[in-house]
XYZ file of C-alpha atoms in Angstrom:
166
model
C 143.312 99.988 126.497
C 146.718 99.131 125.182
C 149.801 99.082 127.339
C 151.174 102.090 125.518
C 148.001 104.068 126.131
C 148.255 103.191 129.803
C 151.567 105.000 129.951
C 150.061 108.351 129.045
C 147.917 108.914 132.150
C 147.731 112.381 133.653
C 150.058 115.305 133.995
C 149.839 117.732 136.895
C 149.566 121.390 136.057
C 150.278 124.605 137.851
C 150.007 128.233 136.836
C 153.030 130.236 135.769
C 153.583 133.786 136.952
C 151.808 135.090 133.829
C 148.705 132.984 134.611
C 149.209 130.295 131.977
C 149.086 126.631 132.951
C 152.410 124.829 132.877
C 153.015 121.128 133.321
C 154.873 119.952 136.400
C 158.037 118.105 135.456
C 157.671 114.329 135.570
C 159.317 112.734 138.612
C 162.477 110.766 138.011
C 161.820 107.028 137.891
C 164.924 104.868 138.241
C 163.197 101.464 138.411
C 162.493 99.500 135.223
C 160.430 96.311 135.531
C 162.259 94.691 132.585
C 165.634 95.171 134.255
C 164.961 95.364 137.983
C 162.518 92.552 138.749
C 164.589 89.398 139.299
C 164.034 86.632 136.746
C 163.397 84.217 139.619
C 160.579 86.447 140.871
C 158.996 86.607 137.427
C 159.142 82.815 137.176
C 157.634 82.436 140.674
C 154.729 84.603 139.512
C 154.263 82.070 136.654
C 155.144 84.568 133.940
C 157.528 83.930 131.053
C 160.749 85.621 132.175
C 161.528 86.833 128.660
C 159.705 90.144 128.209
C 157.992 90.309 124.868
C 158.511 94.045 124.545
C 159.534 97.197 126.376
C 158.031 100.656 126.375
C 160.364 103.355 127.656
C 159.045 106.902 127.848
C 161.735 108.859 129.663
C 160.060 112.221 129.042
C 157.050 111.089 131.080
C 158.954 108.791 133.470
C 157.076 105.672 132.401
C 158.855 102.368 131.915
C 156.841 99.289 130.988
C 157.526 95.665 130.292
C 155.025 93.379 128.600
C 155.167 89.750 129.737
C 153.305 86.610 128.681
C 152.003 83.829 130.884
C 151.400 80.410 129.400
C 149.403 78.819 132.230
C 146.885 80.332 131.968
C 147.688 82.137 128.716
C 147.515 85.938 128.997
C 149.604 89.058 128.651
C 150.439 91.438 131.478
C 152.077 94.835 131.400
C 154.105 95.837 134.449
C 154.926 99.541 134.440
C 156.819 101.899 136.737
C 155.054 105.210 136.244
C 155.471 108.747 137.445
C 151.732 109.096 138.089
C 150.473 109.102 141.665
C 147.501 107.179 143.018
C 145.617 110.479 143.074
C 146.484 111.151 139.400
C 144.989 107.782 138.527
C 141.845 108.371 140.611
C 141.246 111.655 138.785
C 141.635 110.138 135.304
C 138.196 110.032 133.648
C 139.141 106.798 131.866
C 139.675 104.931 135.156
C 137.028 103.499 137.496
C 138.252 102.456 140.954
C 136.624 99.154 141.935
C 138.671 98.307 145.029
C 141.281 99.735 147.367
C 143.580 97.269 149.058
C 147.065 96.726 150.419
C 149.711 94.726 148.566
C 153.077 94.103 150.149
C 152.288 96.627 152.878
C 151.558 99.370 150.328
C 148.343 101.085 149.342
C 146.972 99.898 145.997
C 143.947 100.639 143.865
C 142.307 98.188 141.515
C 140.359 99.634 138.658
C 139.003 99.354 135.171
C 140.085 101.325 132.141
C 137.833 102.140 129.240
C 138.640 99.726 126.471
C 138.796 96.542 128.503
C 141.679 96.335 130.930
C 142.117 95.959 134.652
C 144.916 97.762 136.434
C 146.367 97.276 139.899
C 148.383 100.373 140.817
C 150.664 99.996 143.850
C 151.799 103.199 145.552
C 155.612 103.385 145.535
C 157.097 106.884 145.676
C 157.356 108.907 143.573
C 154.713 107.104 141.481
C 153.113 103.696 141.069
C 154.069 100.211 139.995
C 151.196 99.167 137.763
C 149.998 95.699 136.709
C 147.581 95.649 133.751
C 145.713 92.749 132.115
C 143.323 93.058 129.173
C 139.994 91.232 129.119
C 137.279 90.661 126.513
C 134.423 88.305 125.730
C 136.595 86.571 123.129
C 139.549 86.076 125.474
C 140.504 82.462 126.150
C 141.155 83.213 129.842
C 139.744 86.552 130.983
C 136.255 87.275 129.733
C 135.313 89.536 132.653
C 136.823 92.457 134.483
C 136.718 90.490 137.741
C 138.793 87.652 136.279
C 141.414 90.062 134.902
C 141.525 92.041 138.157
C 141.880 88.875 140.233
C 144.840 87.727 138.135
C 146.515 91.170 138.121
C 146.165 91.259 141.921
C 147.666 87.746 142.207
C 150.682 88.744 140.112
C 151.207 91.976 142.076
C 150.968 90.033 145.349
C 153.432 87.385 144.133
C 155.933 90.099 143.165
C 155.396 92.225 146.306
C 158.507 90.875 148.110
C 160.543 92.280 145.213
C 159.011 95.765 145.171
C 161.647 98.494 145.395
C 161.659 100.962 148.282
C 161.577 103.787 145.726
C 160.786 103.849 142.025
C-alpha cells in the first residue's frame, strides 16, 4: 500500500435527523511530522533528516512525511492521522499482528494489503503512524516481520519526541 493510500483510512458515520448517514467531521490535527519532529531526533533514528516528500490532506486531517534511511536502505512514512486505533482495527485492509506500548502509549502493529507494515501509536485525537513497505524483491525487508520490526524500532527511537496531543 502506498503512503498516500494509507492516509485514506476510515471515516466515522452517524445518522442525520432524516435517517441518512453523514460523515463525522475529521478531528483537527495540529502536528506535522515534517515540521514538528526535531531534525536531531530523525538523525538519532538513523533516518535522512531531509524528507523526500510531504502529503498534506487537511480535509481528512492527515499529514505525512516520507523519509529515507540509508543504513539499511528503506523508506518510511510517518503520518499524523485523524483516525483512531479503533478506526484502524475496523479497516478490512488491516490485520493486527501485535498490540504493544511505545513511549507509554498504546500501539498496534499490523499489516496492510499490498505489502506494508504499520505501527500506529495512540495520541489523541488520532494516531502517529509509522509505515514501511516490504516485498520479496526488497533489498532490506522481504518479510512482514522484518518491516514491522524496523517500523517498531523507529517509533521507539522517536517516542521521546511524541507530542502530548496531535
